[in-house]
CSV table of C-alpha atoms in Angstrom, one decimal:
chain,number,residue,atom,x,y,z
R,1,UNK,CA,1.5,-6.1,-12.5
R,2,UNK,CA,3.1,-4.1,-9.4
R,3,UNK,CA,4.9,-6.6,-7.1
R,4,UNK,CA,5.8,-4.7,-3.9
R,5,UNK,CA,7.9,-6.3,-1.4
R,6,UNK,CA,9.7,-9.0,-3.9
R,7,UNK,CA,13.6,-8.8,-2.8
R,8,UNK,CA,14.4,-8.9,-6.6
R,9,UNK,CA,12.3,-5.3,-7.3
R,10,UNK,CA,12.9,-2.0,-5.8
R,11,UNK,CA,9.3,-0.8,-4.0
R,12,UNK,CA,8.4,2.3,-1.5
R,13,UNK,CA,8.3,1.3,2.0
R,14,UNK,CA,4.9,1.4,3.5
R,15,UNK,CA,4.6,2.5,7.3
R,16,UNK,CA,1.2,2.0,9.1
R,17,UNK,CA,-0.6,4.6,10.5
R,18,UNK,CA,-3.2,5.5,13.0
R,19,UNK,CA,-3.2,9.5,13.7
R,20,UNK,CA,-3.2,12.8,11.8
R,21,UNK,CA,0.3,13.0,13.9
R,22,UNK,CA,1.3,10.0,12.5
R,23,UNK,CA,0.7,11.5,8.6
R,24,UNK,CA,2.8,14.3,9.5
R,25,UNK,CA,6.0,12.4,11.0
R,26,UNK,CA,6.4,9.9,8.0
R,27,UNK,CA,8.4,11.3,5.1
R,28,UNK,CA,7.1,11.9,1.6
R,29,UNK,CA,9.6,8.8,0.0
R,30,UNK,CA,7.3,6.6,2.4
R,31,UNK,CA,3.7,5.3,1.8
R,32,UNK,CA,1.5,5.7,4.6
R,33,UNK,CA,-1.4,3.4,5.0
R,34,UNK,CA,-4.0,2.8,7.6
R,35,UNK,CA,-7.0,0.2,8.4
R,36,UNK,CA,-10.2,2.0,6.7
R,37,UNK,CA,-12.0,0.4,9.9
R,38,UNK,CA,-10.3,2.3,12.0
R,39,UNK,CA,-10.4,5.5,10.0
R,40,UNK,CA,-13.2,6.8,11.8
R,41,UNK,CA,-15.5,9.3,10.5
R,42,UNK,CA,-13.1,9.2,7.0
R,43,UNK,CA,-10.6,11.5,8.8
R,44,UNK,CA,-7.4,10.2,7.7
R,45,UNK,CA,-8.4,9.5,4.6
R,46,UNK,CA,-10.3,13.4,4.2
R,47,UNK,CA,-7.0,15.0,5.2
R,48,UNK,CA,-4.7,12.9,2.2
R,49,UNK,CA,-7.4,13.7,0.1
R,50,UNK,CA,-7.3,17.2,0.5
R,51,UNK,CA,-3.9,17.5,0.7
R,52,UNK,CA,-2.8,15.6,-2.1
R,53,UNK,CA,-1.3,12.4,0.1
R,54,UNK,CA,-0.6,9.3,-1.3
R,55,UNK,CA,-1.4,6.6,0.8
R,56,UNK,CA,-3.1,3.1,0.9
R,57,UNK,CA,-6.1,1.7,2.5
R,58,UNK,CA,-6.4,-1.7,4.0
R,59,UNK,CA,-10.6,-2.8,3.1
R,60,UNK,CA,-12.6,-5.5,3.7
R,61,UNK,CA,-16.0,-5.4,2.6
R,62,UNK,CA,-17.6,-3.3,-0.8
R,63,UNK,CA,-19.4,-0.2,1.1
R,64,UNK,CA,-15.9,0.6,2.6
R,65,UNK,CA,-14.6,0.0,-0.3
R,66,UNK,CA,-16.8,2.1,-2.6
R,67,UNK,CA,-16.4,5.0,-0.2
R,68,UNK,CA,-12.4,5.2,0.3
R,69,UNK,CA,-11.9,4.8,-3.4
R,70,UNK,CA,-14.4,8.4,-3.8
R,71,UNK,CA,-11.6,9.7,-1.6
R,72,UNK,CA,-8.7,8.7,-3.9
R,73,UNK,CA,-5.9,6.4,-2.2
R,74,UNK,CA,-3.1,5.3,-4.5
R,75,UNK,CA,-3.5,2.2,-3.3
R,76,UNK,CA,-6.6,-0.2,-2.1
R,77,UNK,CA,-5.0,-3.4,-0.1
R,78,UNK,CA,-6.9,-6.5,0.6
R,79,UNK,CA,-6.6,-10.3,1.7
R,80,UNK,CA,-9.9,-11.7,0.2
R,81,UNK,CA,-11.9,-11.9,-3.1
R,82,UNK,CA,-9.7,-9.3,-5.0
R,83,UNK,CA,-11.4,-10.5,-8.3
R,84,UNK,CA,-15.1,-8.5,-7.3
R,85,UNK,CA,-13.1,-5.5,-6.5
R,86,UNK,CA,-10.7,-5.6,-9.5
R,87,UNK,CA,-14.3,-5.8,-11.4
R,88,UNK,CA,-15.5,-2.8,-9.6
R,89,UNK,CA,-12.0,-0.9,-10.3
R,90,UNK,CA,-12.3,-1.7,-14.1
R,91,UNK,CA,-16.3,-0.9,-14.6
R,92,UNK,CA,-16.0,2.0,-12.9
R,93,UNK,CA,-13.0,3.5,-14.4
R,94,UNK,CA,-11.4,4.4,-10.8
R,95,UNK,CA,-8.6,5.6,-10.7
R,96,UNK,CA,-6.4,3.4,-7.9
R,97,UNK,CA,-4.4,0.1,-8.0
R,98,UNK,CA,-5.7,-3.1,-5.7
R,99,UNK,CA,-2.8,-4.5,-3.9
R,100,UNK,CA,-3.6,-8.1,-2.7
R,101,UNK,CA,-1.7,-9.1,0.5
R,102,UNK,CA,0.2,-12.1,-0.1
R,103,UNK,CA,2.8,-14.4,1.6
R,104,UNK,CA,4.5,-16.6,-1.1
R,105,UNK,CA,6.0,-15.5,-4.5
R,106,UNK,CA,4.1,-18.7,-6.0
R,107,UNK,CA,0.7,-16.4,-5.7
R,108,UNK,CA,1.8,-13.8,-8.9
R,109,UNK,CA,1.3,-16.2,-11.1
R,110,UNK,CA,-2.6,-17.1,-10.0
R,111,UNK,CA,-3.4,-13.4,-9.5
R,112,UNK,CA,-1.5,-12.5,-12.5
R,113,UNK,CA,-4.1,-14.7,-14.5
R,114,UNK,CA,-6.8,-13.3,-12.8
R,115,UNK,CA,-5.6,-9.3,-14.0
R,116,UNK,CA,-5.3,-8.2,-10.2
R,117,UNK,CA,-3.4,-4.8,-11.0
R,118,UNK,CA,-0.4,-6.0,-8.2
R,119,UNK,CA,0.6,-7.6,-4.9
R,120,UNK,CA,1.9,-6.7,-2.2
R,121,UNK,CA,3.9,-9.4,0.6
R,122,UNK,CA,2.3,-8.7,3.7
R,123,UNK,CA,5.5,-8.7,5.8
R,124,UNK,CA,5.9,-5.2,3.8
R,125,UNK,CA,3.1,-3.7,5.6
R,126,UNK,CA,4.8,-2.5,8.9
C-alpha cells in the first residue's frame, strides 16, 4: 500500500494546480494535481499527457473517472466509495494507483483490507 503524507514515510509533495502556468512553475520533484471538475475541456490533463507529466487527479463520479484514467495520471484521488473504482482499476488493467483522501492513520488498516492500492492524508494536498 502507498501511504503518502504519514510523518513516519518519506512521500513527494503534492501542489494543487489550476493553469497551464501553474504546470510550468512547479518543479519536476513535486506532484502536481488538479480538480478533474475543473479541468475543463481535459486541458490540463491533455498537456501532462502529452508531455509525459506525472500528476494526480482529484474525481468524483465514474464517467470522470473512466475518462482521466484514458489520459494517464499517476495518481487518481478520491474521498468516496474507493472500493468500485479500485474494481474498475483491477478489471481493467489500468495502469494508475487510487489514492483515497484520508484524515486519521487508524483508516490504513480498513482500506488496507479492502486492497485500495494507497492513501493519501488530505492535509498533504496543498
Amino acid at each position: 500500500m502507498i501511504i503518502i503524507g504519514h510523518k513516519a514515510i518519506a512521500y513527494p509533495k503534492f501542489k494543487e494546480i489550476c493553469s497551464l502556468s501553474g504546470i510550468a512553475s512547479v518543479p519536476n520533484n513535486i506532484m502536481i494535481w488538479f480538480y478533474g471538475d475543473r479541468d475543463k475541456d481535459y486541458v490540463l490533463s491533455k498537456h501532462c499527457c502529452e508531455n509525459n507529466i506525472k500528476y494526480a487527479v482529484y474525481v468524483d463520479n465514474i464517467k470522470d473517472f473512466m475518462i482521466f484514467a484514458a489520459l494517464k495520471p499517476a495518481y487518481v484521488i478520491l474521498d468516496q466509495s474507493p472500493e468500485i473504482y479500485q474494481k474498475i482499476v483491477e478489471n481493467y488493467l489500468m495502469d494508475l494507483k487510487i489514492l483515497y483522501m484520508i484524515e486519521d492513520e487508524e483508516e490504513i488498516q480498513i482500506l488496507a483490507k479492502i486492497g485500495i492500492d494507497g492513501v493519501i492524508f488530505r492535509d498533504v494536498l496543498v
